[in-house]
Short mmCIF file of C-alpha atoms and ligand atoms in Angstrom, two decimals:
data_model
loop_
_atom_site.label_atom_id
_atom_site.label_comp_id
_atom_site.label_asym_id
_atom_site.label_seq_id
_atom_site.Cartn_x
_atom_site.Cartn_y
_atom_site.Cartn_z
CA UNK A 15 -23.08 -51.69 3.21
CA UNK A 16 -22.04 -48.47 4.79
CA UNK A 17 -19.94 -49.47 7.81
CA UNK A 18 -18.48 -46.12 8.58
CA UNK A 19 -20.04 -43.39 10.59
CA UNK A 20 -23.46 -42.01 9.85
CA UNK A 21 -21.99 -38.63 8.73
CA UNK A 22 -19.66 -40.31 6.08
CA UNK A 23 -22.72 -42.38 4.82
CA UNK A 24 -24.73 -39.14 4.59
CA UNK A 25 -21.99 -37.44 2.61
CA UNK A 26 -21.58 -40.36 0.15
CA UNK A 27 -25.39 -40.65 -0.26
CA UNK A 28 -25.82 -36.97 -1.09
CA UNK A 29 -22.82 -36.87 -3.23
CA UNK A 30 -23.74 -39.91 -5.45
CA UNK A 31 -27.24 -38.75 -5.79
CA UNK A 32 -26.24 -35.33 -7.00
CA UNK A 33 -23.47 -36.62 -9.25
CA UNK A 34 -25.92 -39.01 -10.77
CA UNK A 35 -27.86 -35.93 -11.93
CA UNK A 36 -24.92 -33.69 -12.68
CA UNK A 37 -22.78 -36.20 -14.60
CA UNK A 38 -24.78 -39.49 -15.42
CA UNK A 39 -22.14 -40.74 -17.87
CA UNK A 40 -19.31 -40.62 -15.38
CA UNK A 41 -18.88 -42.66 -12.25
CA UNK A 42 -17.59 -40.81 -9.15
CA UNK A 43 -16.47 -42.22 -5.86
CA UNK A 44 -16.17 -40.27 -2.55
CA UNK A 45 -13.37 -41.32 -0.18
CA UNK A 46 -12.80 -39.96 3.43
CA UNK A 47 -9.09 -39.33 3.89
CA UNK A 48 -8.02 -37.94 7.16
CA UNK A 49 -4.43 -37.68 6.01
CA UNK A 50 -5.19 -35.35 3.17
CA UNK A 51 -2.84 -32.24 3.15
CA UNK A 52 -3.46 -28.74 1.76
CA UNK A 53 -1.54 -28.08 -1.52
CA UNK A 54 -0.08 -31.60 -1.54
CA UNK A 55 -1.51 -32.74 -4.87
CA UNK A 56 -0.72 -35.75 -7.04
CA UNK A 57 -0.35 -34.87 -10.75
CA UNK A 58 -3.61 -34.06 -12.37
CA UNK A 59 -5.53 -33.66 -9.04
CA UNK A 60 -7.40 -30.54 -8.30
CA UNK A 61 -8.16 -29.00 -4.91
CA UNK A 62 -11.15 -27.31 -3.37
CA UNK A 63 -11.11 -25.91 0.10
CA UNK A 64 -14.40 -25.16 1.92
CA UNK A 65 -13.39 -22.69 4.65
CA UNK A 66 -16.51 -21.63 6.53
CA UNK A 67 -18.67 -24.60 6.65
CA UNK A 68 -20.96 -24.70 9.66
CA UNK A 69 -21.24 -27.84 11.77
CA UNK A 70 -22.02 -29.18 15.13
CA UNK A 71 -19.34 -31.15 17.04
CA UNK A 72 -19.90 -33.47 19.92
CA UNK A 73 -17.24 -34.83 22.43
CA UNK A 74 -17.64 -38.39 23.06
CA UNK A 75 -15.57 -38.01 26.27
CA UNK A 76 -17.65 -35.44 28.15
CA UNK A 77 -20.68 -35.12 25.89
CA UNK A 78 -20.14 -31.46 25.37
CA UNK A 79 -21.62 -30.29 22.03
CA UNK A 80 -20.63 -27.03 20.20
CA UNK A 81 -21.48 -25.15 17.04
CA UNK A 82 -18.66 -23.92 14.71
CA UNK A 83 -19.02 -21.72 11.72
CA UNK A 84 -15.32 -22.27 10.91
CA UNK A 85 -15.23 -25.84 9.89
CA UNK A 86 -12.62 -26.44 7.18
CA UNK A 87 -13.15 -29.15 4.61
CA UNK A 88 -10.51 -30.03 2.13
CA UNK A 89 -11.30 -31.79 -1.17
CA UNK A 90 -8.91 -33.30 -3.72
CA UNK A 91 -10.48 -34.48 -6.90
CA UNK A 92 -9.41 -36.11 -10.08
CA UNK A 93 -11.27 -37.06 -13.32
CA UNK A 94 -9.93 -39.82 -15.61
CA UNK A 95 -11.58 -38.72 -18.85
CA UNK A 96 -10.94 -41.91 -20.72
CA UNK A 97 -12.25 -44.18 -18.00
CA UNK A 98 -15.02 -41.75 -17.44
CA UNK A 99 -14.26 -42.17 -13.74
CA UNK A 100 -13.53 -39.73 -11.10
CA UNK A 101 -12.73 -39.63 -7.49
CA UNK A 102 -12.87 -37.19 -4.66
CA UNK A 103 -10.98 -37.46 -1.43
CA UNK A 104 -12.18 -35.34 1.43
CA UNK A 105 -11.08 -34.54 4.90
CA UNK A 106 -13.15 -32.62 7.56
CA UNK A 107 -10.64 -30.72 9.83
CA UNK A 108 -11.65 -31.54 13.40
CA UNK A 109 -11.90 -29.46 16.43
CA UNK A 110 -10.67 -30.21 20.00
CA UNK A 111 -13.34 -30.14 22.68
CA UNK A 112 -13.62 -26.65 24.14
CA UNK A 113 -14.67 -28.12 27.50
CA UNK A 114 -12.28 -30.92 28.40
CA UNK A 115 -9.77 -30.04 25.85
CA UNK A 116 -8.81 -33.53 25.17
CA UNK A 117 -7.27 -34.52 21.86
CA UNK A 118 -10.37 -36.68 20.83
CA UNK A 119 -10.27 -35.30 17.31
CA UNK A 120 -11.22 -38.56 15.72
CA UNK A 121 -14.24 -38.85 18.12
CA UNK A 122 -15.79 -35.47 17.30
CA UNK A 123 -18.20 -35.53 14.53
CA UNK A 124 -19.80 -33.06 12.23
CA UNK A 125 -23.66 -33.46 11.94
CA UNK A 126 -25.30 -33.49 8.65
CA UNK A 127 -26.87 -30.17 8.84
CA UNK A 128 -25.79 -28.51 5.67
CA UNK A 129 -24.16 -31.38 3.65
CA UNK A 130 -26.55 -30.60 0.71
CA UNK A 131 -25.10 -27.24 0.24
CA UNK A 132 -21.69 -28.19 0.80
CA UNK A 133 -21.99 -30.97 -1.87
CA UNK A 134 -23.41 -28.42 -4.16
CA UNK A 135 -20.41 -26.32 -3.67
CA UNK A 136 -18.03 -29.24 -4.29
CA UNK A 137 -19.82 -30.13 -7.49
CA UNK A 138 -19.57 -26.45 -8.67
CA UNK A 139 -15.89 -26.68 -8.07
CA UNK A 140 -15.79 -30.06 -9.83
CA UNK A 141 -17.46 -28.52 -12.91
CA UNK A 142 -15.18 -25.83 -12.95
CA UNK A 143 -11.80 -27.58 -12.38
CA UNK A 144 -12.35 -31.11 -13.81
CA UNK A 145 -14.72 -30.43 -16.63
CA UNK A 146 -13.73 -26.67 -17.42
CA UNK A 147 -17.37 -25.71 -17.20
CA UNK A 148 -19.01 -22.71 -15.70
CA UNK A 149 -19.99 -24.33 -12.42
CA UNK A 150 -22.43 -21.42 -11.50
CA UNK A 151 -22.94 -19.76 -8.14
CA UNK A 152 -21.43 -21.10 -4.86
CA UNK A 153 -23.94 -21.38 -2.17
CA UNK A 154 -23.30 -19.03 0.57
CA UNK A 155 -23.55 -20.67 3.95
CA UNK A 156 -25.11 -19.48 7.15
CA UNK A 157 -21.54 -19.61 8.31
CA UNK A 158 -20.57 -16.63 6.13
CA UNK A 159 -22.50 -14.37 8.52
CA UNK A 160 -20.59 -12.84 11.28
CA UNK A 161 -21.06 -15.12 14.24
CA UNK A 162 -21.04 -14.48 18.00
CA UNK A 163 -18.26 -16.55 19.16
CA UNK A 164 -14.58 -15.95 18.23
CA UNK A 165 -12.63 -18.84 16.50
CA UNK A 166 -10.49 -20.60 18.86
CA UNK A 167 -7.43 -21.41 16.76
CA UNK A 168 -5.83 -23.52 19.52
CA UNK A 169 -8.69 -26.10 19.28
CA UNK A 170 -8.72 -26.11 15.44
CA UNK A 171 -7.00 -28.80 13.52
CA UNK A 172 -6.92 -26.64 10.41
CA UNK A 173 -5.23 -23.58 12.17
CA UNK A 174 -2.88 -26.04 13.86
CA UNK A 175 -1.75 -27.25 10.38
CA UNK A 176 -1.40 -23.68 9.06
CA UNK A 177 -4.60 -23.50 7.00
CA UNK A 178 -5.49 -19.85 6.95
CA UNK A 179 -9.32 -19.57 7.04
CA UNK A 180 -10.02 -16.24 8.68
CA UNK A 181 -12.62 -13.93 7.39
CA UNK A 182 -11.70 -10.37 6.41
CA UNK A 183 -14.24 -8.97 9.06
CA UNK A 184 -12.36 -10.73 11.67
CA UNK A 185 -9.01 -9.47 10.58
CA UNK A 186 -10.70 -5.93 10.76
CA UNK A 187 -11.90 -6.78 14.27
CA UNK A 188 -8.38 -7.78 15.11
CA UNK A 189 -6.96 -4.61 13.93
CA UNK A 190 -9.59 -2.69 15.75
CA UNK A 191 -8.49 -4.43 18.84
CA UNK A 192 -4.90 -3.56 18.10
CA UNK A 193 -5.64 0.13 17.52
CA UNK A 194 -7.87 0.24 20.77
CA UNK A 195 -4.91 -1.08 22.78
CA UNK A 196 -2.83 1.52 21.00
CA UNK A 197 -4.89 4.57 21.90
CA UNK A 198 -5.47 3.02 25.31
CA UNK A 199 -1.72 3.06 25.80
CA UNK A 200 -1.38 6.60 24.59
CA UNK A 201 -3.92 7.89 26.98
CA UNK A 202 -1.90 7.22 30.23
CA UNK A 203 1.15 8.68 28.57
CA UNK A 204 -0.80 11.95 27.80
CA UNK A 205 -2.01 12.08 31.46
CA UNK A 206 1.66 11.44 32.37
CA UNK A 207 2.62 14.39 30.28
CA UNK A 208 0.19 16.75 31.75
CA UNK A 209 1.04 15.37 35.14
CA UNK A 210 4.66 16.12 34.51
CA UNK A 211 3.91 19.73 33.34
CA UNK A 212 1.95 20.35 36.47
CA UNK A 213 4.59 18.85 38.65
CA UNK A 214 7.32 21.07 36.93
CA UNK A 215 5.14 24.16 37.49
CA UNK A 216 4.98 23.36 41.17
CA UNK A 217 8.84 22.91 41.19
CA UNK A 218 9.18 26.32 39.47
CA UNK A 219 6.95 27.90 42.11
CA UNK A 220 8.88 26.14 44.80
CA UNK A 221 12.23 27.21 43.32
CA UNK A 222 11.10 30.76 43.08
CA UNK A 223 9.94 30.76 46.69
CA UNK A 224 13.31 29.23 47.81
CA UNK A 225 15.23 32.06 45.91
CA UNK A 226 13.07 34.72 47.49
CA UNK A 227 13.66 33.25 50.92
CA UNK A 228 17.49 33.11 50.30
CA UNK A 229 17.42 36.79 49.16
CA UNK A 230 15.32 37.74 52.19
CA UNK A 231 17.66 35.83 54.60
CA UNK A 232 20.73 37.31 53.03
CA UNK A 233 19.13 40.80 53.30
CA UNK A 234 18.17 40.28 56.90
CA UNK A 235 21.66 38.78 57.84
CA UNK A 236 23.39 41.73 56.25
CA UNK A 237 21.03 44.15 58.05
CA UNK A 238 21.57 42.47 61.24
CA UNK A 239 25.32 42.42 60.81
CA UNK A 240 25.19 46.33 60.46
CA UNK A 241 23.63 46.53 63.79
ZN1 LIG B 329 -15.03 -32.97 25.97
ZN1 LIG B 330 -9.16 -22.68 12.59
#
């Protein structure tokens, strides 16, 4: 029945199971839509953006696998209250392979590590936006913790499309890096300054010595002229 990828099947399975419990009277469908765009919503549709999902990708070209804690998932959702039917369209923003860099976005895949908690967050947002209920707490992912590797925007489909998904801590780190460069740049100029004053002191001494020499020479020339 499920002819698409294993990940898609897993998403659908978890979503249908959880929606059956959350809203048994309504029928919901989940559709993968790789053309979904941020903030481009049809009338009545709602949007939810998961910005720090954690996922493992693998490149089918060079078999390189990598973990990312900055996976962006976009959901558009709509509930037809009369028909008691709703639909969710989702797009997982892909990442280019860090090793070979080839544009095999459609080949990289996110493994079903934390689909459960991601679906929980989606349903929380659904409750809030489509049912106007208190959806409860959003689940915090492992991805929310500061991770070791920096985010490589050039490999990220979301960043390339202008989806801002940076964490404040990263912004702070960026600012720190900038201020570090600043103080680093001001250090040599201070050394330059002290170097210059030392240099000018030497010039002063040299000038004074030169003056004394001229005075001495003039004096000795005059005294020799007397003779
Ligand atoms: Zn690769
Ligand atoms: Zn990104």
